Coordinates of C-alpha atoms in Angstrom, one line a residue:
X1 CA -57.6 126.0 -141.6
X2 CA -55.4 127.4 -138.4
X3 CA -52.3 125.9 -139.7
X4 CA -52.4 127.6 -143.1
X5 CA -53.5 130.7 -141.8
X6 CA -50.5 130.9 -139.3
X7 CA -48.2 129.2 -141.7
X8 CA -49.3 132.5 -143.9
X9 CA -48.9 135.0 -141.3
X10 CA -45.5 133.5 -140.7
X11 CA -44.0 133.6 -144.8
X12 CA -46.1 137.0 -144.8
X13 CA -43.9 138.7 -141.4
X14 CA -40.7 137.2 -142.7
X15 CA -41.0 138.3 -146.4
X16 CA -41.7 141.7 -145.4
X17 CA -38.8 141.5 -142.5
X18 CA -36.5 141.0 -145.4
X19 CA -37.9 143.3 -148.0
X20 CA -37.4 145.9 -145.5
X21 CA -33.8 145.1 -144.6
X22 CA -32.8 145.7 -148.2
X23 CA -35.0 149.1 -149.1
X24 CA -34.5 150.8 -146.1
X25 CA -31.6 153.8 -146.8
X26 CA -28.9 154.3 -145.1
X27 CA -29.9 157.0 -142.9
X28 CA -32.8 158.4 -140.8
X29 CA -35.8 159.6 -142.1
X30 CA -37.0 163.0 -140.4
X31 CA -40.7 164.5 -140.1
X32 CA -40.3 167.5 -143.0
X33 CA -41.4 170.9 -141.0
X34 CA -43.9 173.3 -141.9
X35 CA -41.4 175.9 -144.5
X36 CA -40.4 172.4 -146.2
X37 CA -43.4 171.1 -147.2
X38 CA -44.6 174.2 -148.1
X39 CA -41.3 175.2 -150.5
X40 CA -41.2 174.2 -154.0
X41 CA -39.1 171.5 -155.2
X42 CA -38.5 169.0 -158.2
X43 CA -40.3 166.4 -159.2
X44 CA -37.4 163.8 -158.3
X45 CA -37.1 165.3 -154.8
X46 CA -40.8 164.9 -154.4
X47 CA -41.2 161.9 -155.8
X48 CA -38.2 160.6 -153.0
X49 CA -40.7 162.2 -149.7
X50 CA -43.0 160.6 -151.2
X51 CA -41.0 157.3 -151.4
X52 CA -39.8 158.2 -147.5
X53 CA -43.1 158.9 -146.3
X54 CA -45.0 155.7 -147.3
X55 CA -41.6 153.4 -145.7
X56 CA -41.9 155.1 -142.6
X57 CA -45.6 155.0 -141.9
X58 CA -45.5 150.9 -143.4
X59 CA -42.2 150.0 -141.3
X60 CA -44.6 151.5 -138.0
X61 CA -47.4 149.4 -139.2
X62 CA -45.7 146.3 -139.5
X63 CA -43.7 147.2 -136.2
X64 CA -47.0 147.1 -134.3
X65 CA -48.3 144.3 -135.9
X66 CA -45.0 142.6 -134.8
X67 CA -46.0 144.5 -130.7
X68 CA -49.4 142.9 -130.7
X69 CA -48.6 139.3 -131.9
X70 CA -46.1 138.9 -129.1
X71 CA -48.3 140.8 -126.2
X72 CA -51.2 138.0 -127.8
X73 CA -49.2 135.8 -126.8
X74 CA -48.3 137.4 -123.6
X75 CA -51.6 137.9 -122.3
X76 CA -53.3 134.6 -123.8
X77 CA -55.5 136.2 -125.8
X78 CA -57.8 134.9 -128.4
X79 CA -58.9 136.3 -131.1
X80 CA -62.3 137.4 -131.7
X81 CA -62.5 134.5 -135.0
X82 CA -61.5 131.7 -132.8
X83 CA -59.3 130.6 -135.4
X84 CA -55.9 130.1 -134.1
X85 CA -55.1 128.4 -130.8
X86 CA -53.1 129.5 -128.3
X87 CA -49.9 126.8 -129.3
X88 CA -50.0 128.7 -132.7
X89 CA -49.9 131.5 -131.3
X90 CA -46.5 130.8 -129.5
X91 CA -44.8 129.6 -133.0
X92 CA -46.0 133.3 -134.3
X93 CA -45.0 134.8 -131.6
X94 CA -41.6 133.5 -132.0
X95 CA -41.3 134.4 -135.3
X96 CA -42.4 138.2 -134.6
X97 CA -39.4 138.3 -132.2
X98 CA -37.1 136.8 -134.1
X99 CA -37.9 139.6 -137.0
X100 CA -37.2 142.1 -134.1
X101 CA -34.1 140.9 -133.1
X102 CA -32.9 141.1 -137.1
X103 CA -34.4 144.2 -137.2
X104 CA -32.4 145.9 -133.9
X105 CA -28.8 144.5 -135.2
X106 CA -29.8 145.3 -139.1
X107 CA -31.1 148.4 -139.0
X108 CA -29.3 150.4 -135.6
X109 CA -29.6 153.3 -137.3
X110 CA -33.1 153.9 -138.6
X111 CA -36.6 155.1 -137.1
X112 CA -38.1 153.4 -134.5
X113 CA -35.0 151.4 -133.0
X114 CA -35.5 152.8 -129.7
X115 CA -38.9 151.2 -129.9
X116 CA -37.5 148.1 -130.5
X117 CA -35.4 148.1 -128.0
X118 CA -38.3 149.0 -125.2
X119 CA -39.5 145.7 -126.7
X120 CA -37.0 143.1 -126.6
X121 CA -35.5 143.9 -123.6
X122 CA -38.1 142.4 -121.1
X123 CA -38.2 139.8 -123.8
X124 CA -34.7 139.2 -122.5
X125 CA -35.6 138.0 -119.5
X126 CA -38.7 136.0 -120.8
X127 CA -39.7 132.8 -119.1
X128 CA -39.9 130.9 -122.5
X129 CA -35.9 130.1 -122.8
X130 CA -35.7 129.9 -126.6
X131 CA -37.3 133.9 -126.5
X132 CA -34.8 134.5 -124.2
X133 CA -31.8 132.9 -126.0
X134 CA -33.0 134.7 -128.8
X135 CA -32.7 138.6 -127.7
X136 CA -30.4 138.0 -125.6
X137 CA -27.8 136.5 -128.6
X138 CA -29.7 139.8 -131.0
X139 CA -28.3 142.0 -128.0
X140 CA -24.8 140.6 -127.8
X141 CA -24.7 141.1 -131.3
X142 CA -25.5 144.2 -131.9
X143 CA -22.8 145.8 -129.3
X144 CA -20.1 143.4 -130.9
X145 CA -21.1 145.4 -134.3
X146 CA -21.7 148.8 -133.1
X147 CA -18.3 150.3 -133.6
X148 CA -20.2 154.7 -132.6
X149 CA -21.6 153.2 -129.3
X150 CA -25.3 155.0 -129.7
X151 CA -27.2 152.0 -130.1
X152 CA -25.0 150.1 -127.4
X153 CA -26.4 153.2 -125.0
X154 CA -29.7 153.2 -125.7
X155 CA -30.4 149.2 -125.1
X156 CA -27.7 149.6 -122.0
X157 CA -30.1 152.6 -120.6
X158 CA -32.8 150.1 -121.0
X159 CA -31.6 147.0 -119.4
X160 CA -30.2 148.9 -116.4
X161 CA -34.0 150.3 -115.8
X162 CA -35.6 147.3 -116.1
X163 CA -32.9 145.3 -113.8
X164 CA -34.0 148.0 -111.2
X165 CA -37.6 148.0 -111.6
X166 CA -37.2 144.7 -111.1
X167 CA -35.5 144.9 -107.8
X168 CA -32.3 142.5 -109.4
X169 CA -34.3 139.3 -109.9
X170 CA -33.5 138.8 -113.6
X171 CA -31.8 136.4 -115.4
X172 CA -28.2 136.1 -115.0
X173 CA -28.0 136.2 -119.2
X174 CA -29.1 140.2 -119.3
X175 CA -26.2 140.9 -117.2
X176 CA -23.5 138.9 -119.5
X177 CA -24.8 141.0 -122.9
X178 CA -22.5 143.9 -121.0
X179 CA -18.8 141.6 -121.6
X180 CA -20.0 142.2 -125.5
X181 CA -19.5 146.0 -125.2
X182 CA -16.8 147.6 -127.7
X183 CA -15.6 150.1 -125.1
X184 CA -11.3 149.7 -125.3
X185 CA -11.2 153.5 -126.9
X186 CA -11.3 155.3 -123.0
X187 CA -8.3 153.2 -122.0
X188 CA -6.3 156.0 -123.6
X189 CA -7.2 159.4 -122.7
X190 CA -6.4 162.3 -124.5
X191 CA -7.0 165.7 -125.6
X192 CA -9.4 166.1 -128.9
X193 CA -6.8 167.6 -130.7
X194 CA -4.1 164.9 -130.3
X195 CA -6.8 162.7 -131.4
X196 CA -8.0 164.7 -133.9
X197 CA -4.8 166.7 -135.3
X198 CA -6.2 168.6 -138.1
X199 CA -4.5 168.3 -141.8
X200 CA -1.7 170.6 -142.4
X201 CA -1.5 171.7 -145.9
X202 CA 1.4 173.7 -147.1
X203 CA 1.3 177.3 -147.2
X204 CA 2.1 179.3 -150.9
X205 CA 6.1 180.1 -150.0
X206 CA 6.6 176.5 -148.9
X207 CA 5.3 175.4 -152.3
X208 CA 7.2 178.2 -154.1
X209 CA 10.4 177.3 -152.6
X210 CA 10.1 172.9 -153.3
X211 CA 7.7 172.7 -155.7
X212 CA 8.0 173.9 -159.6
X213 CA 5.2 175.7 -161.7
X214 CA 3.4 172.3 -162.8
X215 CA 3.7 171.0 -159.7
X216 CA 2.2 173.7 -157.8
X217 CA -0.9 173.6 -160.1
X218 CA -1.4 169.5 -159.4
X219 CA -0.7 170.4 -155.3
X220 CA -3.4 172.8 -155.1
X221 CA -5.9 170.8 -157.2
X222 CA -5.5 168.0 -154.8
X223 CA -5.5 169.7 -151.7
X224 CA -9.1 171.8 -152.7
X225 CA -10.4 167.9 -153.1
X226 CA -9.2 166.8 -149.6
X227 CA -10.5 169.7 -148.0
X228 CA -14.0 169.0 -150.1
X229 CA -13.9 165.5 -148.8
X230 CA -13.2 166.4 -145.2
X231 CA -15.6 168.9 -144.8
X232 CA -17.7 165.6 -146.7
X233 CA -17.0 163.2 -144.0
X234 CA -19.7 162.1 -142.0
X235 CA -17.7 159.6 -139.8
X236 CA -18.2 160.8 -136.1
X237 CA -16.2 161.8 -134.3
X238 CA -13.7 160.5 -131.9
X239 CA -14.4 162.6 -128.9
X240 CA -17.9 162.3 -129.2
X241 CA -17.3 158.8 -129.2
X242 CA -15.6 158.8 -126.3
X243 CA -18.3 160.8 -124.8
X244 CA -21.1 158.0 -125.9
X245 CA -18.6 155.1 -124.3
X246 CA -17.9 156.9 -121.1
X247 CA -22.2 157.6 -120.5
X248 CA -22.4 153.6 -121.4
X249 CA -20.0 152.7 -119.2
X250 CA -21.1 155.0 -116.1
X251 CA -24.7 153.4 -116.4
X252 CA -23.4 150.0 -116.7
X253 CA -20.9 150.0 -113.4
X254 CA -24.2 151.8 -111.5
X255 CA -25.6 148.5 -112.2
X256 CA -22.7 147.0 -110.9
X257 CA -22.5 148.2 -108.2
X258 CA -26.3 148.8 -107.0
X259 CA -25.8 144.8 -107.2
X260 CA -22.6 144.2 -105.1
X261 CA -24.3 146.8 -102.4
X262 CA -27.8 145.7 -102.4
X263 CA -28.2 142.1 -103.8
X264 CA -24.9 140.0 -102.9
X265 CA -26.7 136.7 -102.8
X266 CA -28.5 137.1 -106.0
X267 CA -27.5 134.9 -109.0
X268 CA -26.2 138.3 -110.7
X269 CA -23.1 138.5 -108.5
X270 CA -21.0 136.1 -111.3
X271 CA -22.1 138.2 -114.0
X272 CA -21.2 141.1 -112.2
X273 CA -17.8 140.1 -111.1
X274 CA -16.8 138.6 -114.4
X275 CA -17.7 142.4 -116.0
X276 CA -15.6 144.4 -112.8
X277 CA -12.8 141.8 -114.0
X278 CA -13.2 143.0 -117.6
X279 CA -13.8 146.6 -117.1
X280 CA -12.3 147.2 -114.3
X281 CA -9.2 148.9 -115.6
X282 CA -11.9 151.8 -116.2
X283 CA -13.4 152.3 -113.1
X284 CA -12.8 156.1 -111.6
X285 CA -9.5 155.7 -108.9
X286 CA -12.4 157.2 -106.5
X287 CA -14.2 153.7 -106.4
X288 CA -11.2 152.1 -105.9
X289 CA -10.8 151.7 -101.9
X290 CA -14.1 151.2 -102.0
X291 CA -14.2 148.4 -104.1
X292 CA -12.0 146.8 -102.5
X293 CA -13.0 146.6 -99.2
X294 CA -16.5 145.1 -100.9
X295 CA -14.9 142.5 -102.7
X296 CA -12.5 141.3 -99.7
X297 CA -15.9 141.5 -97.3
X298 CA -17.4 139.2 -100.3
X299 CA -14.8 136.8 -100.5
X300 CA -14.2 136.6 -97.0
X301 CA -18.1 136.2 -96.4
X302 CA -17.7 132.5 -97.7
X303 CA -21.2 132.7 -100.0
X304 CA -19.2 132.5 -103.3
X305 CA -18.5 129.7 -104.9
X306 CA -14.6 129.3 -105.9
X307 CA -15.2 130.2 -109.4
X308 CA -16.7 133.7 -108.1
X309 CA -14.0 134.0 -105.5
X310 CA -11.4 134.3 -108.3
X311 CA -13.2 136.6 -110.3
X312 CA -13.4 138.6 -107.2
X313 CA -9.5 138.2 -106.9
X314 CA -9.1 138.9 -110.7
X315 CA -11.1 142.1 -110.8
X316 CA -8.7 143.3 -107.7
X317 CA -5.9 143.1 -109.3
X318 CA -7.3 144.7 -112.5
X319 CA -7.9 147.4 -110.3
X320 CA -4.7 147.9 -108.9
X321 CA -2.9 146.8 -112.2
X322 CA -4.6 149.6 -114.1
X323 CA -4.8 153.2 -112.9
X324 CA -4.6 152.0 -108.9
X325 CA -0.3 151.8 -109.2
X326 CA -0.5 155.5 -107.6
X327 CA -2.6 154.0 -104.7
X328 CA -0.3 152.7 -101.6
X329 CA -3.1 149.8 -101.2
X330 CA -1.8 146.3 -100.0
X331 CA -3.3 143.3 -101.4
X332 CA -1.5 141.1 -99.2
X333 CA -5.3 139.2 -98.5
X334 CA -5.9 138.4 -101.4
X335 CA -2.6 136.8 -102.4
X336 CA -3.3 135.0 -99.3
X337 CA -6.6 133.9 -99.9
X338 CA -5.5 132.7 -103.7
X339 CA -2.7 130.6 -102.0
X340 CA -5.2 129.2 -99.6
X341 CA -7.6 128.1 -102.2
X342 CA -5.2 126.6 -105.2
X343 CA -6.1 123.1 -103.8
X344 CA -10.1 123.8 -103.8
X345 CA -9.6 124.2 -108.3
X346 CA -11.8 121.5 -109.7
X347 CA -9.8 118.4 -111.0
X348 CA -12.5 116.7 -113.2
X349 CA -13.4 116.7 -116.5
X350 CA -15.0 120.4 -116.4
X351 CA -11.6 122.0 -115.3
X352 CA -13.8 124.9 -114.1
X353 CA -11.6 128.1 -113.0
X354 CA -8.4 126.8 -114.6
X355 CA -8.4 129.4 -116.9
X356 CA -9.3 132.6 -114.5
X357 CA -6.7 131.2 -112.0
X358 CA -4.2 131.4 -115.2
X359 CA -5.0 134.6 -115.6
X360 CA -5.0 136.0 -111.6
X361 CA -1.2 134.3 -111.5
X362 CA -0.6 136.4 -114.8
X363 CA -1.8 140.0 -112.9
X364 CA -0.9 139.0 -109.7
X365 CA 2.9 137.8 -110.6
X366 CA 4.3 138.5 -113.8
X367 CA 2.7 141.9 -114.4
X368 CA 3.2 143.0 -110.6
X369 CA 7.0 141.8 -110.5
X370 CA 8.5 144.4 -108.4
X371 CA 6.0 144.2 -105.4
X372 CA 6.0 140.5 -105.2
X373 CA 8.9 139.0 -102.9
X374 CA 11.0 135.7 -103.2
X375 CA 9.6 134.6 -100.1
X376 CA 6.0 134.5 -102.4
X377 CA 6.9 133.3 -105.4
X378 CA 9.1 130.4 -103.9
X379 CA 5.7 129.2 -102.0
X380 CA 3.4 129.3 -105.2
X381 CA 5.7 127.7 -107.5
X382 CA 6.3 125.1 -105.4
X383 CA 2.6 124.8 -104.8
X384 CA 1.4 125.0 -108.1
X385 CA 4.1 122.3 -108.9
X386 CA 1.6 120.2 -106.2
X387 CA -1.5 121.2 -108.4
X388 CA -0.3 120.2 -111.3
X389 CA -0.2 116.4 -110.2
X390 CA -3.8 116.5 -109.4
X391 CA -5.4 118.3 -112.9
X392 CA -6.4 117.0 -116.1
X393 CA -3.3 117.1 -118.6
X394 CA -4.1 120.4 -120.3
X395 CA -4.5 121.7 -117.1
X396 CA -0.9 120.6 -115.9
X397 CA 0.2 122.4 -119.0
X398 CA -1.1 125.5 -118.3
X399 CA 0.0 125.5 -114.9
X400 CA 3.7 123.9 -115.4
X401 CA 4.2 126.9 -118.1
X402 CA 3.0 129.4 -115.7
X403 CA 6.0 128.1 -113.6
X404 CA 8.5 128.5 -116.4
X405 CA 7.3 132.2 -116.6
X406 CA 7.7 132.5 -113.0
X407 CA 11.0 130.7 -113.0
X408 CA 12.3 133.2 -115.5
X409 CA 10.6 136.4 -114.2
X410 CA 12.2 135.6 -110.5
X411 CA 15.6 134.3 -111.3
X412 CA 16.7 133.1 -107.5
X413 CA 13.6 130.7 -107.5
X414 CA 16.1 128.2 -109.1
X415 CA 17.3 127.5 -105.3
X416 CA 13.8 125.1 -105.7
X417 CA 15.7 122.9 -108.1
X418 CA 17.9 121.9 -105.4
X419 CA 17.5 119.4 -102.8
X420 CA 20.1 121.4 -100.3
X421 CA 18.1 123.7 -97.5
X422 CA 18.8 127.2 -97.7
X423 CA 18.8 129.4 -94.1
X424 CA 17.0 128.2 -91.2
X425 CA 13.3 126.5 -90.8
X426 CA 11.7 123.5 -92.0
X427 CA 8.9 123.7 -95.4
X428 CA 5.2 123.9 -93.8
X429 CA 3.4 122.7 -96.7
X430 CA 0.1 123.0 -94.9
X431 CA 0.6 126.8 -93.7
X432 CA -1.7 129.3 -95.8
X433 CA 0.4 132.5 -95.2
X434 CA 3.2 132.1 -98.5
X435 CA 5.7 134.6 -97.1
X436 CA 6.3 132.4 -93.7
X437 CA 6.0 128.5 -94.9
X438 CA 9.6 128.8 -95.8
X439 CA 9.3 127.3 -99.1
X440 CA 13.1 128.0 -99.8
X441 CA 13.8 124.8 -97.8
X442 CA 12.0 122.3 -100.1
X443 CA 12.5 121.1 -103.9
X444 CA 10.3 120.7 -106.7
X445 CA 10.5 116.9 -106.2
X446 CA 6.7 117.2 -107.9
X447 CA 9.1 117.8 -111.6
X448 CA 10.2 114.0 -111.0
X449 CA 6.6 112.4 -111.3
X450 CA 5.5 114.6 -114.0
X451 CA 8.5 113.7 -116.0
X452 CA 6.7 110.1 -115.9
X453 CA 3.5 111.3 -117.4
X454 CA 1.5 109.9 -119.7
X455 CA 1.0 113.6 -121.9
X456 CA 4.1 113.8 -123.6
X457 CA 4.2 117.7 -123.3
X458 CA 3.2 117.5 -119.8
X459 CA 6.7 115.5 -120.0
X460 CA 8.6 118.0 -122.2
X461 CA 7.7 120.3 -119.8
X462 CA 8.6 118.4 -116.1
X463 CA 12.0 118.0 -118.1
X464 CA 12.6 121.1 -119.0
X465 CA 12.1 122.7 -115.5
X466 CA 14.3 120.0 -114.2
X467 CA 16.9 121.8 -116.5
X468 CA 16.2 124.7 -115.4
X469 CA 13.9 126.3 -118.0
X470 CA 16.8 127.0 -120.6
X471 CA 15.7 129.1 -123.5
X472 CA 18.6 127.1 -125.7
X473 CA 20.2 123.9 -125.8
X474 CA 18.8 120.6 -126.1
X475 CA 16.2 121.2 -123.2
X476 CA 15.1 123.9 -124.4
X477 CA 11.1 124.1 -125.5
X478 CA 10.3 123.9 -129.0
X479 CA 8.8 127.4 -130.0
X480 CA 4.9 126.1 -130.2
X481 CA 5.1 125.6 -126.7
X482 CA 7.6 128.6 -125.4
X483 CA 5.6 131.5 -127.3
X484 CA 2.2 130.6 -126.5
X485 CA 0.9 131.9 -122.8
X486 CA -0.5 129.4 -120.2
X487 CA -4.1 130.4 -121.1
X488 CA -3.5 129.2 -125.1
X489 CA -2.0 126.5 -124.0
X490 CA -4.5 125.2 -121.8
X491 CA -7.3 125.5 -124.5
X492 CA -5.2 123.8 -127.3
X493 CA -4.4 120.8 -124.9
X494 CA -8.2 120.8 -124.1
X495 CA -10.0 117.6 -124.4
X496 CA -13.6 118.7 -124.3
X497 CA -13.8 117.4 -128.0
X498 CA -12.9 113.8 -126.5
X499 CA -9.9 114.1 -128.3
X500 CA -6.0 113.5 -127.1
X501 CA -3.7 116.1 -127.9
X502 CA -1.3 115.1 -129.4
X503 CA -3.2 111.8 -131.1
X504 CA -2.0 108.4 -130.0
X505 CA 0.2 106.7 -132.2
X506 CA -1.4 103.5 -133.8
X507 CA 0.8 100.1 -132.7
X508 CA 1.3 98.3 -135.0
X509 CA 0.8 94.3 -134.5
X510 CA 3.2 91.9 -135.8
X511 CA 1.5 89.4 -137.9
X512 CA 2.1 85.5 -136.2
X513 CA 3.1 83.5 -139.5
X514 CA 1.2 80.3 -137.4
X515 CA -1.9 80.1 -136.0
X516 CA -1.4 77.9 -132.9
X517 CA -4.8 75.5 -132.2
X518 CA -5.8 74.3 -129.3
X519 CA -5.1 70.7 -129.8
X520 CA -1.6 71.6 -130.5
X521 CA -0.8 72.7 -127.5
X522 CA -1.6 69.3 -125.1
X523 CA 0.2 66.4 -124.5
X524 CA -1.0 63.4 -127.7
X525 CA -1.8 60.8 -124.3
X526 CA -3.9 63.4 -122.7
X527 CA -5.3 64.4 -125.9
X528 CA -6.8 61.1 -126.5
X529 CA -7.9 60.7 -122.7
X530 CA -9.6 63.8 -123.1
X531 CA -11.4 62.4 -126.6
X532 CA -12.1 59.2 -124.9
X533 CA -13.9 60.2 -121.7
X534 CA -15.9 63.0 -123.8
X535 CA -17.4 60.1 -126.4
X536 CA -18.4 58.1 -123.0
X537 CA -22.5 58.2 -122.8
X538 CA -22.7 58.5 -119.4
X539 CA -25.6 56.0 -117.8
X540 CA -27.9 57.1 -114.4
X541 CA -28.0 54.9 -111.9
X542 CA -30.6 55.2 -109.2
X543 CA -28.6 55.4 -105.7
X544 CA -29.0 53.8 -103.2
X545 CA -28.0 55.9 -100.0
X546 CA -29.8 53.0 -97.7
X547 CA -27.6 50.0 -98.8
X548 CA -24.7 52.5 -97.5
X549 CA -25.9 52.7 -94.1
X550 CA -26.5 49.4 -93.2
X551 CA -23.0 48.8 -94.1
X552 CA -22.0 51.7 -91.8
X553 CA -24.0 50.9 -88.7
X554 CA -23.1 46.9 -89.1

């Protein structure tokens, strides 16, 4: 019978998948050389090659009897029996890869993971999507886990070959795995031995001198057991680390940027973007220029869609935020360009970008305070102000509290909260250049309608910029709101759970003591009219239209 034999083959792969998570040590077997098998040894340690041996040579069976159900399945192939069809071979094939993908997060550290890597990998970009969800969720996470980064490098040495070989046209999904990658350890760099400042243990005067007989005897006891357990330790360590991150991260911005060079209309380019915006404070300061001028040419090329155009923006100003301070780079364009675009955001239900835009005011703004002018934050202020009539509530929220950290980050910016012009020029509202549309001559009148909102906090808020964002008094914000950024608050406002936050208060409906009918309500003389004519049996009566128009013509 084909279903029980597959239904077999299915308990049999996922039985042994779990009995060899749980015997499998903790370490890597090695092949024994020549002058080790040859030397005598107990009858323990023998018995535990022994033990080694057979695991190692049954885990490579069972791994190539995993290799040849998927490539079955792959290549359509029918067994010589007849016995299983082809659809039954899919729903084995599935379960093969899902016991590989346990197997590469499980067991990172034993034989054979390479191997498993060579083999999930292409699955990553498999046309079946539910193979593909599957290794590409096992990759993600395995980097989230790996905390020494060797496993991260071997899959990321894969992927970046098999994106090349196939000349970029892979799914977008391969890319993303990278925004998984544990690598915040080179954002410091230091010498090995600040980071790894050996122990210091006191020398025999500097005992003699503080310490007494006993204690001396208890001091050097413990400090011959530290030593033992340092020399013990079999934690790596951190340099190397920092040597395994650094190799991961030179392969993974190659890929980046074989993309942005070669294939800037391929699906890729978000992926890529998004991971420059992430990473991008650990790109070498001899990309940066380069970079740059690439991601201007991109933006100004008009083939990205908005979302991509901020992440463009965003990874700019991670650039330049980062290591790129010692550069004397303008990024006048791009503050342009955001300015330009605010009004292109997405104001439906999907509030797509809301929360990169967020974060590009927070780099491009707050962090980068002393090279912004007035002039510039007047004219975003006052156009976010705009923006947030237009956007879903927790939108507004985010955006309106964005203002308040502008408002108290630029101090003169409360000139806006007055309706008196200030120097010459009129407000050119439609002007995309912030530092000449003269935004000092126009007020937030924007506060006004927002204070009339139907989100209370979108209200607390109008009201408390109206005041003049005070961090006391009774205007003031209550502390949920004021210590929370723009980008918490737009997700706890969120109502993609068709939800309103805060819930709607119940009214609650007075109870009418009388029921008023119908009857009660007309006239008693009409009443009875009404009673009479609707008792009336009405009678036909043939008409006679003829006897009419005799009358007429007479």
């Amino acid at each position: 019978d084909p279903d029980v034999a597959v239904t077999v083959r299915k308990l049999v792969v996922i039985s042994l998948l779990e009995l060899f998570k749980d015997i499998t040590p903790s370490y890597k077997i090695r092949p024994l050389t020549e002058a080790e098998k040859s030397t005598k040894i107990c009858k323990e340690t023998q018995k535990l090659r022994e033990f080694e041996e057979g695991l190692v040579s049954q885990y490579k069976f069972y791994l190539e009897n995993l290799e040849q159900m998927v490539k079955d399945w792959k290549q359509r192939k029918l067994k010589k029996s007849n016995v299983v069809s082809l659809k039954a071979y899919k729903g084995l094939a599935e379960v093969a890869v899902r016991s590989l993908c346990e197997l590469l997060v499980a067991l990172p550290h034993f034989n054979f993971h390479n191997n498993i890597i060579v083999l999930i990998v292409p699955l990553m970009n498999d046309v079946s999507k539910s193979v593909s969800e599957m290794c590409c969720e096992a990759v993600k996470k395995l980097f989230k886990q790996d905390k020494l980064g060797q496993a991260s490098l071997g899959v990321i040495k894969v992927i970046s070959g098999f994106v090349k070989g196939r000349n970029y046209e892979v799914r977008p999904e391969m890319l993303k795995t990278f925004l998984c990658l544990r690598i915040k350890e080179i954002e410091v760099k230091k010498d090995a031995e600040d980071i790894n400042k050996p122990k210091k243990f006191m020398t025999f005067k500097e005992k003699r001198k503080t310490l007494s007989r006993m204690q001396r005897k208890w001091k050097k006891a413990e400090e011959k057991l530290e030593r033992e357990l340092l020399e013990a330790e079999a934690s790596e360590s951190t340099e190397k680390k920092l040597k395994v991150h650094t190799e991961t991260l030179n392969i993974v911005f190659v890929t980046y940027f074989r993309i942005l060079k070669k294939a800037q209309r391929s699906p890729l380019l978000p992926a890529v973007l998004e991971g420059l915006a992430k990473f991008a404070h650990l790109i070498n300061v001899e990309f940066f220029d380069d970079l740059l001028v690439v991601l201007h040419n991109l933006i100004e090329s008009g083939d990205l869609s908005y979302q991509e155009s901020l992440h463009c923006v965003q990874t700019a100003f991670h650039i330049l935020s980062g290591q790129g301070d010692v550069l004397n780079i303008d990024p006048m364009k791009f503050y342009t360009h955001l300015y330009k675009t605010l009004f292109k955001l997405h104001a439906g239900a999907t509030n797509e970008g809301v929360e990169i835009l967020l974060q590009c005011l927070d780099v491009m703004l707050t962090k980068r305070r002393k090279q912004v002018s007035q002039q510039r934050a007047l004219a975003f202020i006052k156009r976010l102000c705009t923006l947030a009539l237009h956007v879903l509530p927790n939108s507004s929220i985010g955006i309106l509290a964005t203002n308040r950290i502008l408002m108290h980050t630029f101090p003169k910016t409360d000139l806006l909260l007055d309706n008196e012009s200030q120097g010459s020029g009129v407000f050119l509202p439609e002007l995309d250049e912030p530092e000449y549309c003269n935004a000092q001559n126009t007020a937030l009148w924007e506060l006004h309608a927002l204070r009339r909102h139907y989100h209370p906090t979108v209200q607390s808020f109008a009201a408390h910029l109206i005041a003049g964002a005070p961090s006391e008094g009774s205007q003031a914000l209550k502390p949920e709101l004021s210590r929370r950024s723009a980008a918490e608050l737009f997700q706890t406002y969120s109502m993609d759970a068709m939800t309103f936050n805060p819930p709607v208060q119940s009214s609650s409906s007075k109870k009418k003591s009388e029921v008023l009918q119908g009857d009660l309500f007309l006239n008693e003389d009409l009443n009875q009219l009404i009673k009479r004519h609707c008792g009336e049996v009405t009678t036909h009566l043939p008409l006679d239209f003829a006897k009419y128009l005799k009358t007429s013509l007479r």
